């Protein structure tokens, strides 16, 4: 845009053109219009860059908020899940131990010959229930043995009394 004006100025110095020609070209504002268009394009470019920058800032804030939610909410959810799991496991153990305790209480109250519903399994509660069942079976067996011995003693005693009576 400026090169023709520079060439025209050299032509004026050589006497080949007049200053009025330069003034006429400058008066057309052709250069100004081009620079104004370049300014408009630059402003549009700056506006587009600001818009992109705002979009990046918004995306960054969204990512930060998501990260905060995960960093704060994740441990809270994990803690709540852990507490819930602990309560479920504790209730399961308590329920299973309650069955063994109930059976032991019933046996202590004299209900020796009843069959009790006891938990099974390979854990400590299952082994405790199995040991309790074996203990109950042993007690029943010993009571039956004692009852049989008592009957034999009564029969022997009755025989002895009868023999003494006859004598």
mmCIF file of C-alpha atoms in Angstrom:
data_model
loop_
_atom_site.group_PDB
_atom_site.id
_atom_site.type_symbol
_atom_site.label_atom_id
_atom_site.label_comp_id
_atom_site.label_asym_id
_atom_site.label_seq_id
_atom_site.Cartn_x
_atom_site.Cartn_y
_atom_site.Cartn_z
ATOM 1 C CA UNK A 1 0.000 0.000 0.000
ATOM 2 C CA UNK A 2 2.783 2.415 0.889
ATOM 3 C CA UNK A 3 5.267 1.372 -1.815
ATOM 4 C CA UNK A 4 3.418 3.172 -4.661
ATOM 5 C CA UNK A 5 3.398 6.361 -2.571
ATOM 6 C CA UNK A 6 7.121 6.001 -1.897
ATOM 7 C CA UNK A 7 7.793 5.501 -5.598
ATOM 8 C CA UNK A 8 5.589 8.524 -6.387
ATOM 9 C CA UNK A 9 7.562 10.630 -3.886
ATOM 10 C CA UNK A 10 10.817 9.660 -5.601
ATOM 11 C CA UNK A 11 9.171 10.600 -8.892
ATOM 12 C CA UNK A 12 8.293 14.041 -7.428
ATOM 13 C CA UNK A 13 11.949 14.485 -6.387
ATOM 14 C CA UNK A 14 13.054 13.647 -9.906
ATOM 15 C CA UNK A 15 10.432 16.027 -11.287
ATOM 16 C CA UNK A 16 8.421 13.305 -12.950
ATOM 17 C CA UNK A 17 5.287 13.762 -10.776
ATOM 18 C CA UNK A 18 3.655 16.427 -8.646
ATOM 19 C CA UNK A 19 2.833 16.601 -4.955
ATOM 20 C CA UNK A 20 -0.825 16.967 -5.854
ATOM 21 C CA UNK A 21 -0.814 13.391 -7.114
ATOM 22 C CA UNK A 22 0.427 12.206 -3.722
ATOM 23 C CA UNK A 23 -2.173 14.364 -1.954
ATOM 24 C CA UNK A 24 -4.930 12.952 -4.185
ATOM 25 C CA UNK A 25 -3.922 9.361 -3.380
ATOM 26 C CA UNK A 26 -3.708 10.109 0.361
ATOM 27 C CA UNK A 27 -7.081 11.921 0.197
ATOM 28 C CA UNK A 28 -8.754 8.757 -1.094
ATOM 29 C CA UNK A 29 -8.038 7.306 2.364
ATOM 30 C CA UNK A 30 -7.314 3.960 0.764
ATOM 31 C CA UNK A 31 -4.555 3.259 3.288
ATOM 32 C CA UNK A 32 -6.691 4.383 6.195
ATOM 33 C CA UNK A 33 -9.523 2.121 5.097
ATOM 34 C CA UNK A 34 -7.152 -0.831 4.866
ATOM 35 C CA UNK A 35 -5.654 -0.075 8.279
ATOM 36 C CA UNK A 36 -9.164 0.348 9.709
ATOM 37 C CA UNK A 37 -10.104 -3.072 8.260
ATOM 38 C CA UNK A 38 -6.928 -4.559 9.735
ATOM 39 C CA UNK A 39 -7.874 -2.947 13.087
ATOM 40 C CA UNK A 40 -11.340 -4.460 12.864
ATOM 41 C CA UNK A 41 -9.878 -7.871 12.085
ATOM 42 C CA UNK A 42 -7.439 -7.517 14.989
ATOM 43 C CA UNK A 43 -10.317 -6.570 17.301
ATOM 44 C CA UNK A 44 -12.275 -9.602 16.090
ATOM 45 C CA UNK A 45 -9.218 -11.777 16.670
ATOM 46 C CA UNK A 46 -8.752 -10.343 20.174
ATOM 47 C CA UNK A 47 -12.464 -10.880 20.925
ATOM 48 C CA UNK A 48 -12.261 -14.471 19.674
ATOM 49 C CA UNK A 49 -9.168 -15.066 21.816
ATOM 50 C CA UNK A 50 -10.928 -13.604 24.872
ATOM 51 C CA UNK A 51 -13.933 -15.816 24.185
ATOM 52 C CA UNK A 52 -11.691 -18.899 23.893
ATOM 53 C CA UNK A 53 -9.868 -17.851 27.050
ATOM 54 C CA UNK A 54 -13.193 -17.497 28.893
ATOM 55 C CA UNK A 55 -14.243 -20.944 27.675
ATOM 56 C CA UNK A 56 -10.936 -22.382 28.942
ATOM 57 C CA UNK A 57 -11.421 -20.609 32.289
ATOM 58 C CA UNK A 58 -14.960 -21.987 32.601
ATOM 59 C CA UNK A 59 -13.771 -25.500 31.679
ATOM 60 C CA UNK A 60 -10.945 -25.165 34.194
ATOM 61 C CA UNK A 61 -13.373 -24.071 36.924
ATOM 62 C CA UNK A 62 -15.662 -26.998 36.061
ATOM 63 C CA UNK A 63 -12.696 -29.384 36.273
ATOM 64 C CA UNK A 64 -11.664 -27.834 39.598
ATOM 65 C CA UNK A 65 -15.215 -28.203 40.958
ATOM 66 C CA UNK A 66 -15.363 -31.817 39.788
ATOM 67 C CA UNK A 67 -11.985 -32.507 41.378
ATOM 68 C CA UNK A 68 -13.121 -30.897 44.645
ATOM 69 C CA UNK A 69 -16.280 -32.990 44.594
ATOM 70 C CA UNK A 70 -14.283 -36.169 44.020
ATOM 71 C CA UNK A 71 -11.629 -35.298 46.607
ATOM 72 C CA UNK A 72 -14.182 -34.375 49.247
ATOM 73 C CA UNK A 73 -17.079 -36.634 48.286
ATOM 74 C CA UNK A 74 -14.978 -39.717 47.559
ATOM 75 C CA UNK A 75 -13.600 -40.114 51.079
ATOM 76 C CA UNK A 76 -17.004 -39.289 52.576
ATOM 77 C CA UNK A 77 -18.653 -41.981 50.439
ATOM 78 C CA UNK A 78 -15.845 -44.415 51.326
ATOM 79 C CA UNK A 79 -16.274 -43.673 55.045
ATOM 80 C CA UNK A 80 -20.053 -44.085 54.840
ATOM 81 C CA UNK A 81 -19.629 -47.341 52.913
ATOM 82 C CA UNK A 82 -17.121 -48.549 55.504
ATOM 83 C CA UNK A 83 -19.450 -47.676 58.371
ATOM 84 C CA UNK A 84 -22.365 -49.371 56.631
ATOM 85 C CA UNK A 85 -20.285 -52.477 55.939
ATOM 86 C CA UNK A 86 -19.088 -52.517 59.553
ATOM 87 C CA UNK A 87 -22.662 -52.277 60.847
ATOM 88 C CA UNK A 88 -23.823 -55.085 58.539
ATOM 89 C CA UNK A 89 -20.935 -57.357 59.557
ATOM 90 C CA UNK A 90 -21.359 -56.522 63.255
ATOM 91 C CA UNK A 91 -25.101 -57.244 63.074
ATOM 92 C CA UNK A 92 -24.425 -60.550 61.330
ATOM 93 C CA UNK A 93 -21.929 -61.582 64.000
ATOM 94 C CA UNK A 94 -24.246 -60.355 66.773
ATOM 95 C CA UNK A 95 -27.204 -62.293 65.352
ATOM 96 C CA UNK A 96 -25.163 -65.494 65.014
ATOM 97 C CA UNK A 97 -23.703 -65.126 68.525
ATOM 98 C CA UNK A 98 -27.216 -64.414 69.799
ATOM 99 C CA UNK A 99 -28.350 -67.829 68.538
ATOM 100 C CA UNK A 100 -25.529 -69.557 70.438
ATOM 101 C CA UNK A 101 -26.179 -67.430 73.555
ATOM 102 C CA UNK A 102 -29.898 -68.208 73.429
ATOM 103 C CA UNK A 103 -29.221 -71.935 73.142
ATOM 104 C CA UNK A 104 -26.747 -71.805 76.054
ATOM 105 C CA UNK A 105 -29.277 -69.908 78.190
ATOM 106 C CA UNK A 106 -32.013 -72.431 77.375
ATOM 107 C CA UNK A 107 -29.697 -75.306 78.304
ATOM 108 C CA UNK A 108 -28.720 -73.515 81.530
ATOM 109 C CA UNK A 109 -32.435 -73.267 82.339
ATOM 110 C CA UNK A 110 -32.784 -77.055 82.052
ATOM 111 C CA UNK A 111 -33.957 -77.518 78.473
ATOM 112 C CA UNK A 112 -31.279 -80.093 77.785
ATOM 113 C CA UNK A 113 -33.075 -82.285 75.260
ATOM 114 C CA UNK A 114 -34.220 -79.510 72.915
ATOM 115 C CA UNK A 115 -32.715 -79.145 69.460
ATOM 116 C CA UNK A 116 -31.369 -75.657 68.823
ATOM 117 C CA UNK A 117 -30.925 -73.897 65.521
ATOM 118 C CA UNK A 118 -27.278 -72.870 65.555
ATOM 119 C CA UNK A 119 -25.251 -71.062 62.893
ATOM 120 C CA UNK A 120 -22.768 -72.980 60.799
ATOM 121 C CA UNK A 121 -19.617 -71.905 59.052
ATOM 122 C CA UNK A 122 -15.864 -72.041 59.274
ATOM 123 C CA UNK A 123 -15.446 -68.768 61.154
ATOM 124 C CA UNK A 124 -15.144 -68.390 64.923
ATOM 125 C CA UNK A 125 -18.898 -68.228 65.486
ATOM 126 C CA UNK A 126 -19.449 -71.358 63.385
ATOM 127 C CA UNK A 127 -16.750 -73.220 65.294
ATOM 128 C CA UNK A 128 -18.239 -71.997 68.599
ATOM 129 C CA UNK A 129 -21.682 -73.266 67.537
ATOM 130 C CA UNK A 130 -20.175 -76.600 66.509
ATOM 131 C CA UNK A 131 -18.375 -76.892 69.868
ATOM 132 C CA UNK A 132 -21.628 -75.983 71.643
ATOM 133 C CA UNK A 133 -23.483 -78.711 69.721
ATOM 134 C CA UNK A 134 -20.805 -81.236 70.681
ATOM 135 C CA UNK A 135 -20.990 -80.090 74.301
ATOM 136 C CA UNK A 136 -24.794 -80.421 74.311
ATOM 137 C CA UNK A 137 -24.534 -83.902 72.783
ATOM 138 C CA UNK A 138 -21.944 -84.906 75.398
ATOM 139 C CA UNK A 139 -24.131 -83.560 78.234
ATOM 140 C CA UNK A 140 -27.168 -85.412 76.859
ATOM 141 C CA UNK A 141 -25.134 -88.593 76.554
ATOM 142 C CA UNK A 142 -23.797 -88.237 80.114
ATOM 143 C CA UNK A 143 -27.300 -87.526 81.460
ATOM 144 C CA UNK A 144 -28.630 -90.607 79.655
ATOM 145 C CA UNK A 145 -25.763 -92.656 81.061
ATOM 146 C CA UNK A 146 -26.472 -91.269 84.549
ATOM 147 C CA UNK A 147 -30.191 -92.038 84.166
ATOM 148 C CA UNK A 148 -29.391 -95.625 83.129
ATOM 149 C CA UNK A 149 -26.974 -96.063 86.047
ATOM 150 C CA UNK A 150 -29.584 -94.628 88.444
ATOM 151 C CA UNK A 151 -32.181 -97.094 87.149
ATOM 152 C CA UNK A 152 -29.740 -99.947 87.607
ATOM 153 C CA UNK A 153 -28.988 -98.726 91.133
ATOM 154 C CA UNK A 154 -32.719 -98.483 91.883
ATOM 155 C CA UNK A 155 -33.278 -101.946 90.513
ATOM 156 C CA UNK A 156 -30.326 -103.282 92.522
ATOM 157 C CA UNK A 157 -31.544 -101.439 95.603
ATOM 158 C CA UNK A 158 -35.064 -102.810 95.091
ATOM 159 C CA UNK A 159 -33.602 -106.292 94.729
ATOM 160 C CA UNK A 160 -31.534 -105.798 97.882
ATOM 161 C CA UNK A 161 -34.576 -104.535 99.818
ATOM 162 C CA UNK A 162 -36.641 -107.469 98.550
ATOM 163 C CA UNK A 163 -33.884 -109.925 99.512
ATOM 164 C CA UNK A 164 -33.594 -108.423 102.976
ATOM 165 C CA UNK A 165 -37.341 -108.597 103.344
ATOM 166 C CA UNK A 166 -37.389 -112.204 102.366
ATOM 167 C CA UNK A 167 -34.558 -113.008 104.731
#
